[in-house]
Amino acid sequence: GIQVEQSPPDLILQEGANSTLRCNFSDSVNNLQWFHQNPWGQLINLFYIPSGTKQNGRLSATTVATERYSLLYISSSQTTDSGVYFCAVISSGSARQLTFGSGTQLTVLP
Amino acid sequence: DSGVTQTPKHLITATGQRVTLRCSPRSGDLSVYWYQQSLDQGLQFLIQYYNGEERAKGNILERFSAQQFPDLHSELNLSSLELGDSALYFCASSVALAYNEQFFGPGTRLTVL
């Protein structure tokens, strides 16, 4: 099946700093989503972005489908941004389910 | 709030028991997915239902089963529970059969003692 790799696995930032999270995938995809799992365990949808670029406030994402990677940018980070960020994909073809990466644990210090 | 609801939020039970987790999808969504998040396996797909029919199966144990009812809510049944079944169980929904954005419920945290 498709492989999803996220980097870095851990990231510690000072409040106000910017960061870039990366997601590489091993095959073509029809769906790519970014999630934030907060400390209470909730999975919050950030972006649905199988290709192209989107922005939502301080967050933006870019997926280059032909090169099989996606980037999540967080600007002016806040302590509430802490948590785990997951990239998940559905491979092209008959797959229906999301395959998740192992996540990036982000800690934003005050 | 994603619009997907799950009950209960927490469940503590003993080995060998059986539990039922419930999920109501977002209004208008026909697909329901179940995922398991455990410390050692990460987030893994279990099973998908679309408009009442099973459409995809992942690494779901034979002790686990699911169904989707005519009102589109879904239940995940876990039986003969083992310590290793302790995990966070998520339900997600999407509007169509494949490729659409999936929205996740708050999860049910299952602890097997």
CSV table of C-alpha atoms in Angstrom, one decimal:
chain,number,residue,atom,x,y,z
A,1,GLY,CA,0.0,0.0,0.0
A,2,ILE,CA,0.9,3.7,-0.1
A,3,GLN,CA,3.5,4.9,2.3
A,4,VAL,CA,3.3,8.3,4.0
A,5,GLU,CA,6.3,9.9,5.7
A,6,GLN,CA,6.2,13.0,7.8
A,7,SER,CA,9.1,15.2,8.9
A,8,PRO,CA,10.3,16.3,11.3
A,9,PRO,CA,8.9,13.9,13.9
A,10,ASP,CA,9.3,16.5,16.6
A,11,LEU,CA,9.5,20.3,16.6
A,12,ILE,CA,9.9,22.7,19.4
A,13,LEU,CA,9.4,26.4,18.7
A,14,GLN,CA,9.2,29.7,20.5
A,15,GLU,CA,5.9,31.5,20.3
A,16,GLY,CA,5.9,33.8,17.2
A,17,ALA,CA,8.2,31.6,15.1
A,18,ASN,CA,7.4,30.1,11.7
A,19,SER,CA,7.6,26.4,10.7
A,20,THR,CA,7.3,24.1,7.8
A,21,LEU,CA,6.0,20.5,8.1
A,22,ARG,CA,6.6,18.0,5.3
A,23,CYS,CA,4.6,15.0,4.0
A,24,ASN,CA,6.0,12.7,1.4
A,25,PHE,CA,3.9,9.9,-0.2
A,26,SER,CA,4.9,7.0,-2.3
A,27,ASP,CA,2.2,6.9,-5.0
A,28,SER,CA,-0.3,9.2,-6.7
A,29,VAL,CA,-3.2,10.4,-4.6
A,30,ASN,CA,-6.8,11.5,-5.0
A,31,ASN,CA,-7.1,13.0,-1.6
A,32,LEU,CA,-4.7,14.6,0.8
A,33,GLN,CA,-5.7,16.1,4.1
A,34,TRP,CA,-3.9,17.8,7.0
A,35,PHE,CA,-5.2,17.4,10.5
A,36,HIS,CA,-4.3,18.9,13.9
A,37,GLN,CA,-4.8,16.5,16.9
A,38,ASN,CA,-5.1,18.7,19.9
A,39,PRO,CA,-4.1,17.6,23.5
A,40,TRP,CA,-7.6,16.4,24.1
A,41,GLY,CA,-7.3,13.9,21.2
A,42,GLN,CA,-9.6,15.7,18.7
A,43,LEU,CA,-8.7,15.5,15.0
A,44,ILE,CA,-9.4,18.9,13.5
A,45,ASN,CA,-9.5,19.3,9.7
A,46,LEU,CA,-7.0,21.9,8.5
A,47,PHE,CA,-6.9,21.4,4.8
A,48,TYR,CA,-8.3,19.2,2.0
A,49,ILE,CA,-5.6,19.7,-0.6
A,50,PRO,CA,-4.9,16.9,-3.2
A,51,SER,CA,-3.1,19.6,-5.3
A,52,GLY,CA,-2.4,23.3,-5.3
A,53,THR,CA,-2.1,25.8,-2.5
A,54,LYS,CA,-4.6,27.0,0.1
A,55,GLN,CA,-4.4,29.4,3.0
A,56,ASN,CA,-6.4,29.8,6.1
A,57,GLY,CA,-5.3,32.5,8.5
A,58,ARG,CA,-1.8,31.8,9.8
A,59,LEU,CA,-1.8,28.4,8.1
A,60,SER,CA,-1.2,27.5,4.5
A,61,ALA,CA,-0.6,24.3,2.6
A,62,THR,CA,0.9,23.3,-0.7
A,63,THR,CA,0.7,19.9,-2.4
A,64,VAL,CA,2.8,19.1,-5.5
A,65,ALA,CA,1.1,16.0,-6.6
A,66,THR,CA,3.5,15.3,-9.5
A,67,GLU,CA,6.5,15.2,-7.0
A,68,ARG,CA,4.5,13.4,-4.3
A,69,TYR,CA,4.8,15.8,-1.4
A,70,SER,CA,2.9,18.3,0.6
A,71,LEU,CA,4.0,21.1,2.9
A,72,LEU,CA,2.1,22.7,5.8
A,73,TYR,CA,3.3,26.2,6.9
A,74,ILE,CA,2.5,27.7,10.3
A,75,SER,CA,3.4,31.3,10.7
A,76,SER,CA,3.6,33.3,13.9
A,77,SER,CA,3.0,30.2,16.0
A,78,GLN,CA,0.9,30.3,19.2
A,79,THR,CA,0.9,28.0,22.2
A,80,THR,CA,-2.5,26.8,21.0
A,81,ASP,CA,-0.9,25.4,17.9
A,82,SER,CA,0.8,22.7,20.0
A,83,GLY,CA,-0.2,19.1,19.3
A,84,VAL,CA,0.3,16.5,16.6
A,85,TYR,CA,-0.1,17.4,12.9
A,86,PHE,CA,-1.0,14.5,10.6
A,87,CYS,CA,-1.0,14.2,6.9
A,88,ALA,CA,-3.3,11.6,5.4
A,89,VAL,CA,-3.9,10.4,1.8
A,90,ILE,CA,-6.1,8.2,-0.3
A,91,SER,CA,-4.2,6.6,-3.1
A,92,SER,CA,-5.5,6.7,-6.6
A,93,GLY,CA,-7.4,3.6,-7.7
A,94,SER,CA,-9.8,1.6,-5.6
A,95,ALA,CA,-8.7,2.8,-2.2
A,96,ARG,CA,-11.4,4.5,-0.1
A,97,GLN,CA,-9.6,4.9,3.2
A,98,LEU,CA,-7.2,7.5,4.5
A,99,THR,CA,-3.6,6.3,5.2
A,100,PHE,CA,-2.0,8.4,7.9
A,101,GLY,CA,1.6,9.4,8.4
A,102,SER,CA,3.1,9.1,11.8
A,103,GLY,CA,2.7,12.8,12.6
A,104,THR,CA,4.8,15.7,13.6
A,105,GLN,CA,4.6,16.6,17.4
A,106,LEU,CA,4.7,20.4,17.6
A,107,THR,CA,5.4,22.1,20.9
A,108,VAL,CA,5.1,25.9,21.0
A,109,LEU,CA,6.7,27.5,24.1
A,110,PRO,CA,5.5,30.8,25.6
B,1,ASP,CA,-17.2,21.0,15.7
B,2,SER,CA,-17.1,18.7,12.7
B,3,GLY,CA,-20.8,17.7,12.9
B,4,VAL,CA,-19.9,14.1,13.5
B,5,THR,CA,-21.0,12.8,16.9
B,6,GLN,CA,-19.7,9.8,18.8
B,7,THR,CA,-20.8,8.2,22.0
B,8,PRO,CA,-19.7,7.4,24.6
B,9,LYS,CA,-16.6,9.7,25.0
B,10,HIS,CA,-14.9,7.3,27.4
B,11,LEU,CA,-15.4,3.6,28.0
B,12,ILE,CA,-13.7,1.5,30.7
B,13,THR,CA,-14.3,-2.3,30.6
B,14,ALA,CA,-12.7,-5.6,31.4
B,15,THR,CA,-11.0,-8.2,29.3
B,16,GLY,CA,-13.5,-10.6,27.6
B,17,GLN,CA,-16.3,-8.1,27.6
B,18,ARG,CA,-18.2,-6.7,24.6
B,19,VAL,CA,-18.9,-3.0,23.9
B,20,THR,CA,-20.7,-1.0,21.2
B,21,LEU,CA,-19.5,2.4,20.0
B,22,ARG,CA,-22.0,4.7,18.2
B,23,CYS,CA,-21.5,7.3,15.5
B,24,SER,CA,-23.8,9.7,13.8
B,25,PRO,CA,-22.4,11.2,10.5
B,26,ARG,CA,-22.7,14.8,9.4
B,27,SER,CA,-26.1,15.7,7.9
B,28,GLY,CA,-26.1,14.6,4.3
B,29,ASP,CA,-23.0,12.4,4.5
B,30,LEU,CA,-23.6,8.8,3.3
B,31,SER,CA,-20.2,7.3,4.0
B,32,VAL,CA,-19.0,6.4,7.5
B,33,TYR,CA,-15.5,5.2,8.3
B,34,TRP,CA,-14.0,3.7,11.5
B,35,TYR,CA,-10.4,4.3,12.5
B,36,GLN,CA,-8.4,3.1,15.5
B,37,GLN,CA,-5.6,5.1,17.0
B,38,SER,CA,-3.2,3.1,19.3
B,39,LEU,CA,0.2,4.0,20.6
B,40,ASP,CA,2.0,1.3,18.7
B,41,GLN,CA,0.0,1.2,15.5
B,42,GLY,CA,-0.8,4.9,14.9
B,43,LEU,CA,-4.1,5.8,13.1
B,44,GLN,CA,-5.4,2.8,11.1
B,45,PHE,CA,-8.5,2.3,9.0
B,46,LEU,CA,-10.9,-0.4,10.1
B,47,ILE,CA,-14.0,-0.4,7.9
B,48,GLN,CA,-16.2,1.8,5.6
B,49,TYR,CA,-19.9,1.8,5.1
B,50,TYR,CA,-21.7,3.7,2.3
B,51,ASN,CA,-25.5,4.1,2.5
B,52,GLY,CA,-25.9,1.0,4.6
B,53,GLU,CA,-23.5,-1.3,2.7
B,54,GLU,CA,-20.0,-2.3,3.7
B,55,ARG,CA,-17.6,-0.9,1.0
B,56,ALA,CA,-14.1,-1.3,2.3
B,57,LYS,CA,-12.3,-3.2,4.9
B,58,GLY,CA,-8.9,-2.6,6.5
B,59,ASN,CA,-7.1,-4.2,9.4
B,60,ILE,CA,-10.2,-5.0,11.3
B,61,LEU,CA,-10.1,-8.0,13.7
B,62,GLU,CA,-12.6,-10.8,13.4
B,63,ARG,CA,-13.8,-10.0,16.9
B,64,PHE,CA,-14.8,-6.5,15.6
B,65,SER,CA,-17.9,-5.9,13.5
B,66,ALA,CA,-19.8,-2.8,12.3
B,67,GLN,CA,-23.0,-1.9,10.7
B,68,GLN,CA,-24.7,1.2,9.3
B,69,PHE,CA,-28.4,1.6,9.9
B,70,PRO,CA,-31.1,3.1,7.6
B,71,ASP,CA,-30.9,6.5,9.4
B,72,LEU,CA,-27.1,6.3,8.5
B,73,HIS,CA,-25.8,6.1,12.0
B,74,SER,CA,-23.2,3.4,12.5
B,75,GLU,CA,-22.2,1.1,15.4
B,76,LEU,CA,-18.8,-0.6,15.9
B,77,ASN,CA,-19.0,-3.7,18.0
B,78,LEU,CA,-15.9,-5.0,19.8
B,79,SER,CA,-16.1,-8.4,21.5
B,80,SER,CA,-13.9,-10.6,23.6
B,81,LEU,CA,-11.9,-7.6,24.4
B,82,GLU,CA,-8.2,-7.8,25.1
B,83,LEU,CA,-5.8,-5.3,26.7
B,84,GLY,CA,-4.4,-4.5,23.3
B,85,ASP,CA,-7.8,-3.2,22.1
B,86,SER,CA,-7.3,-0.1,24.4
B,87,ALA,CA,-7.3,2.8,21.9
B,88,LEU,CA,-9.0,5.8,20.6
B,89,TYR,CA,-11.7,4.9,18.1
B,90,PHE,CA,-12.7,7.5,15.6
B,91,CYS,CA,-15.6,7.7,13.3
B,92,ALA,CA,-15.4,9.8,10.2
B,93,SER,CA,-17.9,10.7,7.5
B,94,SER,CA,-17.9,12.0,4.0
B,95,VAL,CA,-20.6,13.0,1.5
B,96,ALA,CA,-19.8,10.4,-1.2
B,97,LEU,CA,-18.2,7.0,-1.7
B,98,ALA,CA,-14.6,7.9,-2.3
B,99,TYR,CA,-12.0,10.7,-2.4
B,100,ASN,CA,-14.0,13.4,-0.7
B,101,GLU,CA,-12.9,15.2,2.5
B,102,GLN,CA,-13.5,13.1,5.6
B,103,PHE,CA,-14.6,14.8,8.8
B,104,PHE,CA,-13.8,13.1,12.1
B,105,GLY,CA,-15.8,12.8,15.3
B,106,PRO,CA,-14.3,13.5,18.8
B,107,GLY,CA,-13.5,9.8,19.3
B,108,THR,CA,-14.3,7.2,21.9
B,109,ARG,CA,-11.5,6.4,24.3
B,110,LEU,CA,-11.6,2.7,25.2
B,111,THR,CA,-9.7,1.3,28.1
B,112,VAL,CA,-9.6,-2.4,28.7
B,113,LEU,CA,-8.5,-3.5,32.2
